[in-house]
Short mmCIF file of C-alpha atoms and ligand atoms in Angstrom, two decimals:
data_model
loop_
_atom_site.label_atom_id
_atom_site.label_comp_id
_atom_site.label_asym_id
_atom_site.label_seq_id
_atom_site.Cartn_x
_atom_site.Cartn_y
_atom_site.Cartn_z
CA MET V 1 81.68 -11.69 -93.60
CA ARG V 2 84.50 -12.69 -91.21
CA ILE V 3 86.37 -10.68 -88.89
CA THR V 4 89.66 -12.35 -89.57
CA ASN V 5 89.45 -11.37 -93.31
CA LEU V 6 88.89 -7.74 -92.34
CA ILE V 7 91.87 -7.71 -89.96
CA ASP V 8 93.99 -9.35 -92.56
CA LYS V 9 92.85 -6.76 -95.12
CA LYS V 10 93.72 -3.75 -92.97
CA LYS V 11 96.84 -5.40 -91.91
CA SER V 12 97.87 -5.39 -95.57
CA ASN V 13 96.67 -1.91 -96.06
CA ILE V 14 93.70 -2.81 -98.23
CA GLU V 15 90.76 -0.36 -98.34
CA LEU V 16 87.58 -1.62 -96.47
CA THR V 17 84.15 -1.25 -98.18
CA SER V 18 81.35 0.80 -96.61
CA GLU V 19 79.54 -2.58 -96.11
CA GLU V 20 82.59 -4.14 -94.43
CA ILE V 21 82.94 -1.14 -92.09
CA LYS V 22 79.12 -1.09 -91.20
CA TRP V 23 79.17 -4.86 -90.42
CA LEU V 24 82.44 -4.50 -88.24
CA VAL V 25 80.89 -1.71 -86.17
CA ASP V 26 77.48 -3.38 -85.81
CA SER V 27 78.95 -6.78 -84.89
CA TYR V 28 81.22 -5.42 -82.36
CA THR V 29 78.45 -3.09 -80.70
CA ASN V 30 76.25 -6.36 -80.39
CA GLY V 31 79.03 -8.25 -78.87
CA LEU V 32 79.38 -10.50 -81.82
CA ILE V 33 83.21 -9.75 -82.22
CA PRO V 34 85.42 -10.10 -79.06
CA ASP V 35 87.62 -7.43 -77.76
CA TYR V 36 90.81 -9.30 -78.67
CA GLN V 37 90.03 -9.29 -82.25
CA MET V 38 88.75 -5.70 -82.36
CA SER V 39 92.02 -4.80 -80.57
CA ALA V 40 93.91 -6.44 -83.53
CA PHE V 41 91.90 -4.50 -85.93
CA LEU V 42 92.48 -1.30 -84.14
CA MET V 43 96.22 -1.68 -84.02
CA ALA V 44 96.31 -2.48 -87.76
CA VAL V 45 94.44 0.81 -88.19
CA ASN V 46 96.96 2.52 -85.87
CA PHE V 47 99.80 1.28 -88.19
CA ASN V 48 98.23 1.84 -91.67
CA GLY V 49 95.59 4.59 -90.85
CA LEU V 50 92.40 4.77 -92.72
CA SER V 51 91.46 6.43 -96.09
CA ASP V 52 89.09 9.35 -96.21
CA ASP V 53 86.31 7.12 -97.34
CA GLU V 54 86.87 4.54 -94.61
CA THR V 55 87.00 7.43 -92.06
CA TYR V 56 83.72 8.78 -93.25
CA ASN V 57 82.13 5.21 -93.48
CA LEU V 58 83.42 4.49 -89.82
CA THR V 59 81.87 7.78 -88.64
CA MET V 60 78.57 6.94 -90.21
CA ALA V 61 78.40 3.54 -88.62
CA MET V 62 79.27 4.71 -85.33
CA ARG V 63 76.74 7.82 -85.73
CA ASP V 64 73.96 5.10 -86.62
CA SER V 65 74.75 2.59 -83.80
CA GLY V 66 72.17 4.43 -81.62
CA ASP V 67 69.88 7.38 -81.37
CA ILE V 68 70.22 10.52 -83.15
CA LEU V 69 68.82 13.39 -81.41
CA ASP V 70 66.24 15.54 -82.97
CA LEU V 71 66.69 19.13 -81.88
CA SER V 72 64.10 20.60 -84.42
CA ALA V 73 61.80 21.67 -81.50
CA ILE V 74 64.42 24.10 -80.69
CA ASP V 75 64.40 27.24 -82.86
CA GLY V 76 67.64 28.74 -84.35
CA ILE V 77 70.86 27.50 -85.39
CA LYS V 78 72.08 25.04 -82.87
CA VAL V 79 75.95 25.00 -82.59
CA ASP V 80 78.00 22.69 -80.78
CA LYS V 81 81.27 22.64 -79.70
CA HIS V 82 83.78 19.80 -78.91
CA SER V 83 87.63 19.61 -77.77
CA SER V 84 89.87 16.88 -78.60
CA GLY V 85 90.82 16.81 -74.77
CA GLY V 86 93.17 18.71 -72.66
CA VAL V 87 94.26 19.56 -69.13
CA GLY V 88 92.73 22.69 -67.33
CA ASP V 89 90.21 22.96 -70.35
CA LYS V 90 87.29 24.68 -68.77
CA VAL V 91 86.50 26.50 -72.01
CA THR V 92 82.80 24.89 -72.46
CA LEU V 93 81.77 25.99 -68.83
CA ILE V 94 82.74 29.66 -69.76
CA LEU V 95 81.05 29.47 -73.18
CA LEU V 96 77.88 27.94 -71.65
CA GLY V 97 77.41 31.36 -69.94
CA ILE V 98 78.62 33.68 -72.72
CA ILE V 99 76.85 31.87 -75.78
CA GLY V 100 73.44 31.52 -73.77
CA ALA V 101 73.48 35.19 -72.81
CA LEU V 102 73.89 36.17 -76.40
CA ASP V 103 70.53 34.25 -77.37
CA VAL V 104 72.35 31.66 -79.35
CA PRO V 105 70.85 27.97 -78.30
CA PHE V 106 73.53 26.03 -77.17
CA ALA V 107 72.60 22.48 -76.56
CA LYS V 108 75.79 20.59 -75.22
CA MET V 109 76.49 16.96 -74.96
CA SER V 110 79.56 16.30 -72.97
CA GLY V 111 81.65 13.39 -71.90
CA ARG V 112 83.28 12.69 -68.52
CA GLY V 113 87.11 12.66 -68.12
CA LEU V 114 89.15 9.69 -69.09
CA GLY V 115 93.01 9.26 -69.01
CA HIS V 116 95.00 12.32 -68.26
CA THR V 117 92.20 14.80 -69.62
CA GLY V 118 89.37 16.26 -67.68
CA GLY V 119 85.52 16.02 -68.50
CA THR V 120 83.16 18.89 -68.34
CA ILE V 121 80.57 16.82 -66.69
CA ASP V 122 82.79 15.92 -63.92
CA LYS V 123 83.43 19.40 -63.31
CA LEU V 124 80.12 20.73 -63.19
CA GLU V 125 78.81 17.76 -60.84
CA SER V 126 81.08 19.37 -58.33
CA ILE V 127 78.43 21.93 -57.54
CA PRO V 128 76.17 20.12 -55.05
CA GLY V 129 72.86 19.03 -56.72
CA PHE V 130 73.89 19.62 -60.22
CA SER V 131 72.73 16.91 -62.59
CA SER V 132 73.60 16.31 -66.33
CA GLU V 133 71.29 13.18 -66.59
CA LEU V 134 68.55 14.91 -68.67
CA SER V 135 66.06 13.08 -70.79
CA GLU V 136 65.91 14.17 -74.32
CA GLU V 137 62.49 16.19 -73.56
CA GLU V 138 64.39 17.95 -70.55
CA PHE V 139 67.41 18.69 -72.66
CA ILE V 140 65.22 20.44 -75.36
CA ASP V 141 63.08 22.20 -72.88
CA ASN V 142 65.94 23.72 -71.04
CA VAL V 143 67.63 25.12 -74.05
CA ASN V 144 64.08 26.36 -75.12
CA SER V 145 63.61 28.21 -71.70
CA VAL V 146 67.06 29.27 -70.73
CA ASN V 147 69.15 28.80 -74.01
CA VAL V 148 71.71 26.48 -72.55
CA ALA V 149 71.68 23.01 -71.41
CA ILE V 150 74.29 20.41 -70.73
CA ALA V 151 73.87 16.67 -70.77
CA SER V 152 76.18 13.73 -70.27
CA GLN V 153 76.27 11.56 -73.44
CA THR V 154 73.80 8.91 -72.96
CA ALA V 155 74.35 5.34 -73.31
CA ASP V 156 72.11 5.58 -76.52
CA LEU V 157 74.13 8.09 -78.30
CA ALA V 158 76.83 6.49 -80.50
CA PRO V 159 77.19 3.34 -78.38
CA ALA V 160 79.68 2.02 -80.75
CA ASP V 161 82.13 4.88 -79.95
CA LYS V 162 81.60 4.37 -76.35
CA LYS V 163 82.63 0.84 -76.54
CA LEU V 164 85.45 1.37 -78.89
CA TYR V 165 86.87 4.42 -77.21
CA ALA V 166 87.19 2.41 -73.94
CA LEU V 167 88.97 -0.37 -75.78
CA ARG V 168 91.22 2.18 -77.59
CA ASP V 169 92.16 3.55 -74.02
CA VAL V 170 93.35 0.31 -72.99
CA THR V 171 95.07 -0.79 -76.13
CA CYS V 172 97.12 2.17 -77.01
CA THR V 173 95.00 3.00 -79.81
CA VAL V 174 93.49 6.41 -78.90
CA ASP V 175 95.97 8.83 -80.90
CA GLU V 176 95.30 7.79 -84.35
CA THR V 177 93.79 10.75 -86.34
CA SER V 178 91.12 8.72 -88.37
CA LEU V 179 89.97 7.10 -84.98
CA ILE V 180 89.83 10.28 -83.20
CA ALA V 181 88.14 12.12 -86.10
CA SER V 182 85.41 9.36 -86.33
CA SER V 183 84.94 9.18 -82.55
CA ILE V 184 84.40 13.00 -82.07
CA MET V 185 82.19 13.38 -85.18
CA SER V 186 80.06 10.34 -84.57
CA LYS V 187 79.00 11.96 -81.33
CA LYS V 188 78.67 15.19 -82.67
CA LEU V 189 76.51 14.10 -85.61
CA ALA V 190 74.32 12.07 -83.32
CA SER V 191 73.53 15.07 -81.07
CA GLY V 192 71.71 16.76 -83.71
CA CYS V 193 73.19 20.07 -83.94
CA ASP V 194 73.20 22.28 -87.00
CA ALA V 195 76.89 23.52 -86.76
CA ILE V 196 79.88 22.30 -85.13
CA VAL V 197 82.81 24.22 -83.78
CA LEU V 198 85.83 21.93 -82.90
CA ASP V 199 88.84 22.73 -80.51
CA VAL V 200 91.79 20.60 -81.90
CA THR V 201 94.34 20.84 -79.10
CA LEU V 202 98.11 20.29 -79.68
CA GLY V 203 100.80 19.96 -77.37
CA SER V 204 102.03 17.98 -74.29
CA GLY V 205 98.35 17.85 -72.88
CA ALA V 206 96.87 16.90 -76.00
CA PHE V 207 96.56 13.76 -78.08
CA MET V 208 98.01 15.59 -81.18
CA HIS V 209 101.95 16.31 -80.77
CA ASP V 210 102.75 18.13 -84.10
CA ILE V 211 101.06 20.70 -86.06
CA ASP V 212 100.86 18.65 -89.29
CA GLU V 213 99.03 15.97 -87.35
CA ALA V 214 96.84 18.44 -85.73
CA ARG V 215 95.95 19.84 -89.34
CA ARG V 216 95.30 16.51 -90.71
CA LEU V 217 92.97 15.72 -87.88
CA ALA V 218 90.98 19.10 -88.13
CA THR V 219 90.83 18.68 -92.01
CA LYS V 220 89.33 15.11 -91.63
CA MET V 221 86.63 16.35 -89.08
CA VAL V 222 85.86 19.47 -91.13
CA ASN V 223 85.32 17.34 -94.18
CA ILE V 224 82.92 14.83 -92.44
CA GLY V 225 81.12 17.45 -90.87
CA LYS V 226 80.70 19.34 -94.37
CA LYS V 227 79.84 16.13 -96.25
CA CYS V 228 77.02 15.65 -93.71
CA GLY V 229 75.64 19.27 -94.52
CA LYS V 230 76.96 20.86 -91.09
CA LYS V 231 78.86 23.87 -91.06
CA THR V 232 82.16 22.65 -89.45
CA ILE V 233 85.20 24.83 -88.14
CA ALA V 234 88.05 23.59 -86.49
CA VAL V 235 90.43 25.68 -84.32
CA ILE V 236 93.91 24.29 -83.60
CA THR V 237 94.93 25.56 -80.06
CA ASN V 238 97.82 25.32 -77.84
CA MET V 239 97.80 22.72 -74.98
CA ASP V 240 101.45 22.67 -74.26
CA GLU V 241 100.94 23.87 -70.76
CA PRO V 242 97.57 23.61 -68.86
CA LEU V 243 95.15 26.04 -69.92
CA GLY V 244 94.53 28.84 -67.36
CA THR V 245 95.81 28.28 -63.79
CA CYS V 246 93.64 25.59 -62.33
CA VAL V 247 93.51 21.91 -62.97
CA GLY V 248 90.92 19.57 -61.36
CA ASN V 249 87.18 19.64 -61.12
CA ALA V 250 85.65 22.09 -58.30
CA ILE V 251 88.70 24.30 -58.67
CA GLU V 252 88.30 24.62 -62.43
CA VAL V 253 84.61 25.61 -62.12
CA ALA V 254 85.82 28.28 -59.60
CA GLU V 255 88.29 29.57 -62.31
CA ALA V 256 85.38 29.47 -64.83
CA VAL V 257 83.10 31.51 -62.57
CA ARG V 258 85.98 33.88 -62.04
CA SER V 259 86.52 34.17 -65.83
CA LEU V 260 82.70 34.84 -66.34
CA LYS V 261 83.14 37.62 -63.96
CA GLY V 262 85.77 39.18 -66.01
CA TYR V 263 88.93 37.68 -64.11
CA GLY V 264 90.00 34.91 -66.64
CA PRO V 265 93.63 34.39 -67.39
CA GLY V 266 94.77 35.56 -70.75
CA ASP V 267 95.53 32.33 -72.41
CA LEU V 268 92.15 30.65 -71.40
CA MET V 269 90.34 33.73 -72.62
CA GLU V 270 91.89 33.75 -76.01
CA VAL V 271 90.79 30.31 -76.61
CA VAL V 272 87.22 31.00 -75.15
CA TYR V 273 86.86 34.20 -77.47
CA THR V 274 88.07 32.71 -80.54
CA LEU V 275 85.96 29.52 -80.09
CA GLY V 276 82.88 31.70 -79.05
CA ALA V 277 83.31 33.88 -82.04
CA ASN V 278 83.44 31.00 -84.46
CA MET V 279 80.08 29.61 -82.62
CA LEU V 280 78.57 33.21 -83.16
CA ILE V 281 79.55 33.26 -86.72
CA ALA V 282 78.36 29.74 -87.41
CA ALA V 283 74.94 30.56 -85.76
CA GLY V 284 74.58 33.54 -87.93
CA LYS V 285 74.54 35.98 -85.01
CA VAL V 286 77.57 38.21 -86.48
CA ASP V 287 79.41 38.16 -89.80
CA ASN V 288 82.95 38.67 -88.24
CA GLU V 289 85.23 37.89 -85.38
CA GLY V 290 85.72 41.60 -84.23
CA LYS V 291 81.89 41.92 -83.83
CA ALA V 292 81.74 38.70 -81.99
CA ARG V 293 84.49 39.85 -79.66
CA ILE V 294 82.60 42.98 -78.69
CA LEU V 295 79.51 41.07 -77.94
CA MET V 296 81.12 38.53 -75.64
CA ASP V 297 83.24 41.37 -74.04
CA THR V 298 79.81 42.97 -73.24
CA ALA V 299 78.31 39.87 -71.85
CA ILE V 300 80.92 39.42 -69.50
CA SER V 301 81.29 43.01 -68.40
CA ASN V 302 77.59 43.49 -67.90
CA GLY V 303 77.08 40.38 -66.02
CA SER V 304 74.65 38.58 -68.23
CA ALA V 305 77.31 35.74 -69.03
CA TYR V 306 77.61 35.08 -65.24
CA ASN V 307 73.91 35.41 -64.68
CA LYS V 308 73.23 32.95 -67.46
CA PHE V 309 75.51 30.35 -65.98
CA LEU V 310 73.69 30.69 -62.70
CA GLU V 311 70.38 30.28 -64.45
CA MET V 312 71.65 27.01 -66.14
CA VAL V 313 73.05 25.77 -62.94
CA ASN V 314 69.74 26.37 -61.04
CA LYS V 315 67.75 24.93 -64.05
CA GLN V 316 69.77 21.76 -63.66
CA GLY V 317 69.31 21.35 -59.97
CA GLY V 318 72.73 23.03 -58.89
CA ASP V 319 73.00 24.94 -55.61
CA ILE V 320 73.86 28.37 -56.87
CA SER V 321 75.23 29.53 -53.36
CA TYR V 322 78.32 27.51 -54.39
CA VAL V 323 78.71 29.33 -57.60
CA LYS V 324 78.09 32.77 -55.82
CA ASN V 325 80.62 31.96 -53.25
CA TYR V 326 82.79 29.71 -55.49
CA ASP V 327 85.67 29.40 -52.81
CA SER V 328 83.21 27.09 -50.97
CA LEU V 329 83.43 24.60 -53.66
CA ILE V 330 87.38 24.04 -52.97
CA ASN V 331 87.37 21.95 -49.81
CA ALA V 332 90.51 19.78 -49.86
CA SER V 333 92.06 19.16 -46.56
CA ILE V 334 95.59 19.57 -47.64
CA ILE V 335 96.91 22.53 -49.57
CA ARG V 336 100.79 22.39 -50.38
CA GLU V 337 102.99 25.04 -51.75
CA VAL V 338 105.47 23.94 -54.33
CA LYS V 339 108.52 26.11 -54.43
CA ALA V 340 110.96 26.55 -57.40
CA GLU V 341 114.37 25.06 -56.67
CA GLU V 342 116.25 27.10 -59.15
CA SER V 343 115.75 30.67 -60.86
CA GLY V 344 115.12 31.57 -64.29
CA PHE V 345 112.26 31.82 -66.81
CA VAL V 346 109.69 28.81 -67.17
CA HIS V 347 110.06 27.15 -70.54
CA SER V 348 107.75 24.53 -70.39
CA ILE V 349 105.29 22.72 -68.11
CA ASP V 350 104.54 19.09 -69.01
CA ALA V 351 100.65 19.16 -69.23
CA HIS V 352 100.54 15.43 -69.57
CA LEU V 353 102.33 14.90 -66.37
CA ILE V 354 100.05 17.64 -64.71
CA GLY V 355 96.93 15.79 -65.79
CA GLU V 356 98.29 12.57 -64.82
CA THR V 357 99.18 13.99 -61.27
CA VAL V 358 95.76 15.25 -60.82
CA ARG V 359 94.21 11.98 -61.87
CA MET V 360 96.68 10.23 -59.23
CA LEU V 361 95.52 12.70 -56.65
CA GLY V 362 91.82 11.21 -57.09
CA GLY V 363 90.71 14.01 -59.59
CA GLY V 364 90.35 11.46 -62.59
CA ARG V 365 89.65 7.98 -63.38
CA SER V 366 91.56 4.88 -64.47
CA SER V 367 88.36 3.25 -65.61
CA LEU V 368 84.80 4.54 -66.16
CA GLU V 369 83.59 2.97 -63.11
CA ASP V 370 85.94 4.69 -60.67
CA ASP V 371 84.68 7.48 -58.41
CA ILE V 372 86.40 10.92 -58.51
CA ASP V 373 87.40 13.23 -55.66
CA VAL V 374 86.15 16.58 -57.17
CA SER V 375 88.04 18.75 -54.36
CA VAL V 376 91.59 17.86 -55.50
CA GLY V 377 93.68 19.51 -58.23
CA MET V 378 96.44 22.09 -58.43
CA VAL V 379 96.98 25.61 -59.09
CA VAL V 380 99.59 26.64 -61.81
CA ASN V 381 101.03 29.63 -60.08
CA LYS V 382 103.61 30.29 -62.72
CA LYS V 383 103.06 29.86 -66.17
CA VAL V 384 105.54 29.49 -69.46
CA ALA V 385 107.51 32.74 -69.91
CA ASP V 386 107.04 33.89 -66.32
CA SER V 387 110.20 34.59 -64.41
CA VAL V 388 110.78 32.64 -61.24
CA LYS V 389 113.18 32.89 -58.18
CA THR V 390 114.44 29.97 -56.16
CA GLY V 391 111.96 29.67 -53.44
CA GLN V 392 108.97 31.29 -55.07
CA ILE V 393 105.79 29.37 -55.24
CA ILE V 394 105.24 27.77 -58.63
CA ALA V 395 102.09 25.82 -57.81
CA PHE V 396 99.75 24.52 -55.10
CA VAL V 397 98.58 21.12 -54.75
CA TYR V 398 95.13 20.53 -53.22
CA GLY V 399 94.71 16.92 -51.89
CA ASN V 400 93.30 14.70 -49.27
CA ASP V 401 96.00 12.21 -48.84
CA GLU V 402 99.55 13.15 -47.53
CA GLU V 403 101.50 10.49 -49.57
CA LYS V 404 99.77 11.55 -52.89
CA VAL V 405 100.33 15.06 -51.98
CA ASP V 406 104.15 14.31 -51.69
CA GLU V 407 104.00 12.52 -54.98
CA ALA V 408 102.35 15.45 -56.55
CA TYR V 409 104.92 17.81 -55.27
CA LYS V 410 107.64 15.73 -56.90
CA ASN V 411 105.71 15.61 -60.16
CA ILE V 412 105.27 18.98 -60.26
CA LEU V 413 108.90 19.95 -59.84
CA LYS V 414 109.43 17.56 -62.69
CA ALA V 415 106.83 18.92 -64.93
CA TYR V 416 108.42 22.39 -64.93
CA THR V 417 111.57 23.24 -67.20
CA ILE V 418 113.31 26.39 -65.84
CA LYS V 419 115.98 28.01 -67.93
CA ASP V 420 118.18 31.18 -67.82
CA GLU V 421 117.05 32.45 -71.19
CA ARG V 422 113.77 34.76 -71.38
CA ILE V 423 111.12 33.42 -73.65
CA ASP V 424 107.91 34.81 -75.29
CA LYS V 425 104.52 33.89 -74.23
CA PRO V 426 103.21 31.08 -76.33
CA LYS V 427 100.76 31.67 -79.16
CA MET V 428 97.34 30.04 -78.34
CA ILE V 429 95.65 30.02 -81.77
CA LEU V 430 97.77 27.98 -84.05
CA ASP V 431 95.54 27.65 -86.99
CA ILE V 432 91.75 27.56 -88.22
CA ILE V 433 90.66 25.21 -90.55
CA ARG V 434 87.24 25.95 -92.48
N1 URA I 501 87.83 12.79 -77.75
C1 URA I 501 87.03 12.04 -78.40
O1 URA I 501 85.71 12.01 -78.16
N2 URA I 501 87.48 10.92 -78.96
C2 URA I 501 88.71 10.45 -79.09
O2 URA I 501 88.98 9.62 -79.69
C3 URA I 501 89.55 11.47 -78.65
C4 URA I 501 89.27 12.68 -77.86
#
């Protein structure tokens, strides 16, 4: 086979066979196809898309490019959860406590932040001592002893996706639905779970910007999961403004801990409860969302979800005194108030710009090798639909560099659209695809 023939085929919108896709993925992973030719192929896919068969074959080839975890030593139905990315998305942190407290094994493989979106592993590593570098044995032992474990995706898990994702990031080919579907599903299928609950985010902070596109992505992933014999559900959620009130790393852990103690913001908790309910149903714990919500509410109000989170952090080497006293996690040297320059109602907050601003402050990376500053971030003090008066604080910037904080201040003012007309709070759950 020749890579130029395959690029040409995709450019002419001719369907590739499963053998061709497998060869392409294996050859690229092994360094036999250079980045410039793979980039051309990806761009052809971006314009012409992939058929359902091609998407499935690409997923399988990427899943099989590395190890497939065997979680059979963990009893019960192992449910995994994955988000297609967002700004202020600390849902997994909260679900680790809740789902673990409800005796459902939660073996979570997570990624680091890239682009404007944050990563759960980076957030957790803001707790001194916390380690997500678990061997397969430690990962399984931790789930068996405390019900929950979170590990960073190892180099051996779907390595083809790791390499392709990095290339997509720098060739503007991240946001094509078949490429996203195969990227997410290859990792989930390699991580050995029995059921998968997907959070397909939609809006300015997400990769999907219209509901039809989000439904197409959700349907593709659900179909791939089902074809592999895994119960798969996709929830389409609103990511048109930052989720909750905090964006960053340490600051998001603090918000997650507050949420586990019962003080989570409404928009965030609606997403947590909907995804959590679908996880509990998929695990066979309950048969409807109403019952699931009662269990989750109880786990928060009786403190068991918070205690489970502490147990998991402790098991993974984290210093729980920082979780107990979560304000101590936030130690940026500069805290700047951002004040509204007009009165009215908040109509939108550009979540992409907010995510980019936190990255610029040092809270995210531009390449995988970059170090991040976990102490920086921001608090969104006024959310969409809130009323605001000139001079009121709409946000706080947390930073360590005056010039960057000045730039963040300007960006935040730009990210907010304030108008005279009153508007309703946005709906958080936009669709569920089963
Ligand atoms: N998250 C992933 O894991 N892959 C994508 O392509 C997009 C979001």
